[in-house]
Coordinates of C-alpha atoms in Angstrom, one line a residue:
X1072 CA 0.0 0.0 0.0
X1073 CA 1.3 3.4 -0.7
X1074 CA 1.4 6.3 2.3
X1075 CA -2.0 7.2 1.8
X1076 CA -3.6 4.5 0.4
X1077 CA -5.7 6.7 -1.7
X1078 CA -6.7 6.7 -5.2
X1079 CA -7.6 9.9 -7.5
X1080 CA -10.4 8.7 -9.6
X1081 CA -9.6 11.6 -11.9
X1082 CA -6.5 13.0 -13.5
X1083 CA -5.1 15.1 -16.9
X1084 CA -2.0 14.0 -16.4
X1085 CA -1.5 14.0 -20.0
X1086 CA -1.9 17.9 -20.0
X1087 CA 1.0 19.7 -21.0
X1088 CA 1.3 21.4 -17.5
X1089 CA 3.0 17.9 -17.1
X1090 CA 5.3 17.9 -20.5
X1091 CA 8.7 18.8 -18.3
X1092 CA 8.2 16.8 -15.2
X1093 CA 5.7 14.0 -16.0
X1094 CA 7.8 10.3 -15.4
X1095 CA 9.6 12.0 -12.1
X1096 CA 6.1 12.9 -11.1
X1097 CA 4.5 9.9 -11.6
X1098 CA 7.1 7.9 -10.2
X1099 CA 7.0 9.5 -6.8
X1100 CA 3.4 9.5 -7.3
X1101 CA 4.0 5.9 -6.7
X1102 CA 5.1 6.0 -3.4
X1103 CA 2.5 9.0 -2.0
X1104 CA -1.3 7.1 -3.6
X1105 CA -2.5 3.5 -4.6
X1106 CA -3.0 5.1 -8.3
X1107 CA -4.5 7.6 -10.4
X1108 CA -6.6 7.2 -13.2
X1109 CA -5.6 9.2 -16.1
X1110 CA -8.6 10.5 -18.3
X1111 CA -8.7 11.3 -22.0
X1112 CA -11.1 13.9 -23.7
X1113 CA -10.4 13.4 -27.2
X1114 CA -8.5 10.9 -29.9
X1115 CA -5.2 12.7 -29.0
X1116 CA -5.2 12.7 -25.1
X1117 CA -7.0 9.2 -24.6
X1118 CA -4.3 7.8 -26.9
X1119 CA -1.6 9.6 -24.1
X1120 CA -3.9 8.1 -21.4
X1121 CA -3.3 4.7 -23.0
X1122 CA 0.3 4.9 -23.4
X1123 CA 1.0 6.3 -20.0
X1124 CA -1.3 2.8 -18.3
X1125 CA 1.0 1.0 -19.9
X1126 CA 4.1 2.2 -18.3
X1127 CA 3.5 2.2 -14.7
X1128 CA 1.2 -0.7 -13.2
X1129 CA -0.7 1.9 -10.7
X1130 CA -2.1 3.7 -13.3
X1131 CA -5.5 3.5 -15.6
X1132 CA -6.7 5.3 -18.4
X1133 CA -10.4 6.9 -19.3
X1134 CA -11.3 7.5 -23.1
X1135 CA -13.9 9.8 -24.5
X1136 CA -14.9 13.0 -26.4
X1137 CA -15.0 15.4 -23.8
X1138 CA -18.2 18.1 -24.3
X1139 CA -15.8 21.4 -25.6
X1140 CA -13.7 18.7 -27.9
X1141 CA -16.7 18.0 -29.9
X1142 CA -16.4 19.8 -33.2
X1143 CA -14.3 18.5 -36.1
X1144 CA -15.2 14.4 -34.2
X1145 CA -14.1 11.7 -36.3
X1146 CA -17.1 10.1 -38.2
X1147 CA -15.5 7.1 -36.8
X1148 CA -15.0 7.9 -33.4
X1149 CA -16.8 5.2 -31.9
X1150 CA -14.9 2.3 -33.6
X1151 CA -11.3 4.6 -32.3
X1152 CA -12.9 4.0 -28.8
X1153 CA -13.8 0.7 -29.2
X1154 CA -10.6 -0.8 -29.7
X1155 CA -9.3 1.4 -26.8
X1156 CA -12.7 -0.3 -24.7
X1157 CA -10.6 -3.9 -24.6
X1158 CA -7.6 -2.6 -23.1
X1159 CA -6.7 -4.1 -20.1
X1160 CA -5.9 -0.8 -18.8
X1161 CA -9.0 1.1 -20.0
X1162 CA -11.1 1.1 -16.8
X1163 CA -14.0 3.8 -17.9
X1164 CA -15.2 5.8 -21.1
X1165 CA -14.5 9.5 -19.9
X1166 CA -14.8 12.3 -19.7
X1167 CA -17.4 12.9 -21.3
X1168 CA -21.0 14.7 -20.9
X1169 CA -22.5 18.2 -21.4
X1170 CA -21.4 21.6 -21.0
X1171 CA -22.9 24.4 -21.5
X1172 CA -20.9 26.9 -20.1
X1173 CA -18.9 27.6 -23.3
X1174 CA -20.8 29.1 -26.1
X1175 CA -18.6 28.0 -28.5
X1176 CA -19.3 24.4 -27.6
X1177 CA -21.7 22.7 -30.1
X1178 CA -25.3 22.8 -29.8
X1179 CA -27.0 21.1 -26.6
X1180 CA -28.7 18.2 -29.1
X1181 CA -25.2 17.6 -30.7
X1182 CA -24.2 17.4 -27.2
X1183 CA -26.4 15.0 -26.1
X1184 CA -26.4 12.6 -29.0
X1185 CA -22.6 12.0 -28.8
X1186 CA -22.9 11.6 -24.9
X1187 CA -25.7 9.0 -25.3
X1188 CA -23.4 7.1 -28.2
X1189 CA -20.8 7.0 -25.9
X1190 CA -22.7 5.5 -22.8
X1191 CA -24.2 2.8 -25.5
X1192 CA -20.9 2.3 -26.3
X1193 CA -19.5 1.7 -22.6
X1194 CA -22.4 -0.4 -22.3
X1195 CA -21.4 -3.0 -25.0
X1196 CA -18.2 -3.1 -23.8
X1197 CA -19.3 -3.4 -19.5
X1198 CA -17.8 -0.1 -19.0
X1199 CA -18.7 2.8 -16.6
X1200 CA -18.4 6.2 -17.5
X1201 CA -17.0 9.1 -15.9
X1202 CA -19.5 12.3 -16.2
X1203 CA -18.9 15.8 -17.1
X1204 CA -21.3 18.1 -16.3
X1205 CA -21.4 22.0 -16.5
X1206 CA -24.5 24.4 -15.9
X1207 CA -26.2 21.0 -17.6
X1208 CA -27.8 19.9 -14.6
X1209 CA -31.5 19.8 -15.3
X1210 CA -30.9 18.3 -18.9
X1211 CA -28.3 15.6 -17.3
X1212 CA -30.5 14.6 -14.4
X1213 CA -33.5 13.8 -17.4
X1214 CA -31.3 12.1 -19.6
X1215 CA -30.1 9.7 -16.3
X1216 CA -34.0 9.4 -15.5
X1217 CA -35.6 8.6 -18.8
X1218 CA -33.2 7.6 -21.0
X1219 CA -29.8 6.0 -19.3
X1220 CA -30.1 2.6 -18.1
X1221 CA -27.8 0.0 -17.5
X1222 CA -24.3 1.7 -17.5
X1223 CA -22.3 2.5 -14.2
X1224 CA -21.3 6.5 -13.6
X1225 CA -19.5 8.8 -11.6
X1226 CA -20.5 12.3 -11.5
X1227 CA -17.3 14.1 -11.5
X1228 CA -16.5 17.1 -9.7
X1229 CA -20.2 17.2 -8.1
X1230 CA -21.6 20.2 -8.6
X1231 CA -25.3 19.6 -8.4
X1232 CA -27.9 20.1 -5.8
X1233 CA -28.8 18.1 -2.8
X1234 CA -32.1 17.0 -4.7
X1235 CA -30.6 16.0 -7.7
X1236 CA -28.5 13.5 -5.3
X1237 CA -30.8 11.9 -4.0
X1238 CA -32.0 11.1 -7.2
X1239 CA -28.9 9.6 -8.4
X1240 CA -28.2 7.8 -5.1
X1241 CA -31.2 6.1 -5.6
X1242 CA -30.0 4.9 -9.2
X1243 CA -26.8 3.8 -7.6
X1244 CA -24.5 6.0 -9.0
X1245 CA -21.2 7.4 -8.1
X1246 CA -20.2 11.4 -6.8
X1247 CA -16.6 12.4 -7.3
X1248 CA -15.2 15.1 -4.8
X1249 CA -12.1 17.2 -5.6
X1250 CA -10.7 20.0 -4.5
X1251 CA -13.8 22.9 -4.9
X1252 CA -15.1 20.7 -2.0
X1253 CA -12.0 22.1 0.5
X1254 CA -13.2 26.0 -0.7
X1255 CA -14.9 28.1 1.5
X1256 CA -17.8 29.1 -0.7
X1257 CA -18.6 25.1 -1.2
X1258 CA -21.1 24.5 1.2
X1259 CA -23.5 23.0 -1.0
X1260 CA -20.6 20.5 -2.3
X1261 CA -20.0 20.1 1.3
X1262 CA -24.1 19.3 2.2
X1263 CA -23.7 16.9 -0.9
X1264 CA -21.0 15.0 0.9
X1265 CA -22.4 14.8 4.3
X1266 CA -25.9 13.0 2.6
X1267 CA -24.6 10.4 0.1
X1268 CA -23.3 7.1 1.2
X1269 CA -19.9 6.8 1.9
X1270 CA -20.2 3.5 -0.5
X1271 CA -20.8 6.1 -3.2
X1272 CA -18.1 8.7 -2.7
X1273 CA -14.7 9.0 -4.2
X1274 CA -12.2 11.0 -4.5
X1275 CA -10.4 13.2 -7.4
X1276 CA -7.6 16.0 -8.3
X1277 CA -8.8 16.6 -12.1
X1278 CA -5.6 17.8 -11.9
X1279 CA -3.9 20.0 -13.3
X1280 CA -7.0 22.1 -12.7
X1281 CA -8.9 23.3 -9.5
X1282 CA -5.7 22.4 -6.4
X1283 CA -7.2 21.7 -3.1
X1284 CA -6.8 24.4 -0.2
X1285 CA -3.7 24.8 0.6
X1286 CA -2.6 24.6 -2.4
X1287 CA -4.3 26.8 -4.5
X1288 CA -3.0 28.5 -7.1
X1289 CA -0.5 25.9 -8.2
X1290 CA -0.5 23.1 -10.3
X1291 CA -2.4 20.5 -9.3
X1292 CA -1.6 16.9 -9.4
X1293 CA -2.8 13.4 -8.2
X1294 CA -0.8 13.9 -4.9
X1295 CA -3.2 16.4 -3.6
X1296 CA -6.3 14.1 -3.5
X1297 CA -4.8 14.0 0.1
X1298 CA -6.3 17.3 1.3
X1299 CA -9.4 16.8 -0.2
X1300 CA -9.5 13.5 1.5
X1301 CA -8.3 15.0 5.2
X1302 CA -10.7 17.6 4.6
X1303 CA -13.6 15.1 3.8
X1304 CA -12.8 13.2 6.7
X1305 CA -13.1 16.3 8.9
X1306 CA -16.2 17.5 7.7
X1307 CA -17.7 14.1 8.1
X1308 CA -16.7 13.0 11.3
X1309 CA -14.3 10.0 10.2
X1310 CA -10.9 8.6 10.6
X1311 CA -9.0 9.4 7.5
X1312 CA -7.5 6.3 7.1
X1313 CA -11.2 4.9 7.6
X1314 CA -12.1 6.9 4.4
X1315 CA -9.2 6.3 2.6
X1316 CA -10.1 3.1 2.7
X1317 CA -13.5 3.0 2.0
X1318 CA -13.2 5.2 -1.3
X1319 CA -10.1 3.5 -2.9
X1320 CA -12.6 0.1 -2.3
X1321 CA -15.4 2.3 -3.7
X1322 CA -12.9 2.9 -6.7
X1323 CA -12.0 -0.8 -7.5
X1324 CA -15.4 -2.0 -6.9
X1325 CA -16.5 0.5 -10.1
X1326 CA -13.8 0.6 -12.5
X1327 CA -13.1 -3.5 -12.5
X1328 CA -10.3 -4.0 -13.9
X1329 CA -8.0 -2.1 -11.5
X1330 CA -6.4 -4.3 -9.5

């Protein structure tokens, strides 16, 4: 077991924020968490995410077409991620989702039609995906309660309301906690945390993006998931190493092939 015995459910570490530091990174990454996975949002990052598996044994890879990587998709994008689907060390498609934050993403419809492709596709291949979801709430919590069935998820970086949890606890599904949940103006994230079952909860960096108090302001990395997890533990009443625990089993018992 490594220091922590944590596991980020949720890294870029194929961003070029890494480019000059990556394999000394990962390598003491080695020694601080049980592993990382290492998510993909397009043909060119999922192929990095792939590669980078490969290399060290405590790490996994996501593939998908992320919600802002949409236009210019490959007509044959599904077959691309099919053959990444078999990989031994292809646990989840993701990220992928909605977003409509960015205006210059495509259209909500276009949107939704390649998310919904994607989850068929993680379906056929007994895969569970790993959500994006931004200012897409009410449209994402439909989709999950008329449409979705039969496919595993996390909801990464929860943002959502207390109400839209409970309706996705009661489907099962997965809430991913990173480092907005350690800010000061994240009380709702917080009120999320302290409802759902701990069976449900795990943790994340999406690294190199939004660093957990202290560290904020720097470059994030899967190393941090440790102040997000102390701070979890403290807002929830719980030994850390209790938690640590209990999420890094909540990890392996969704993505399956870790081992």
């Amino acid at each position: 077991m490594s220091r922590t015995g944590l596991f980020d459910s949720h890294a870029h570490i194929n961003d070029e924020a890494f480019d000059t530091d990556r394999d000394e990174l990962v390598t003491q990454l080695g020694l601080e968490i049980d592993g990382f996975i290492d998510l993909g949002c397009d043909a060119v990052s999922s192929a990095a995410a792939v590669a980078l598996a490969e290399k060290y044994p405590f790490v996994y890879a996501g593939v998908g077409w992320h919600p802002e990587n949409l236009k210019g998709i490959p007509g044959d994008y599904l077959d691309q991620l099919a053959q990444w689907a078999v990989h031994p060390k292809v646990v989840a498609i993701g990220e992928i989702g909605l977003d409509y934050y960015w205006e210059e993403n495509e259209p909500k419809e276009i949107q939704k039609k390649i998310f919904l492709e994607q989850i068929d596709l993680a379906k056929q291949f007994d895969l569970p995906i790993i959500i994006h979801d931004r200012d897409a709430h009410g449209d994402m919590l439909e989709l999950f309660q008329k449409e979705v069935k039969g496919v595993q998820a996390v909801f990464h970086c929860y943002a959502g309301s207390v109400e839209m949890a409970k309706e996705l606890v009661k489907r099962g599904y997965y809430f991913g906690f990173g480092g907005t949940s350690t800010y000061k103006n994240a009380n709702k994230v917080r009120e999320v945390m302290k409802y759902i079952p701990k069976e449900l909860m795990l943790f994340e960096t999406d690294c190199p993006y939004l660093s957990p108090v202290p560290m904020r302001g720097k470059r994030n990395n899967p190393g941090y998931v440790e102040y997000t997890a102390r701070n979890a533990a403290e807002v929830l009443g719980v030994e850390f190493e209790e938690l640590a625990a209990q999420t890094t089993a909540n990890c392996k018992r969704l993505f399956k092939k870790i081992r």
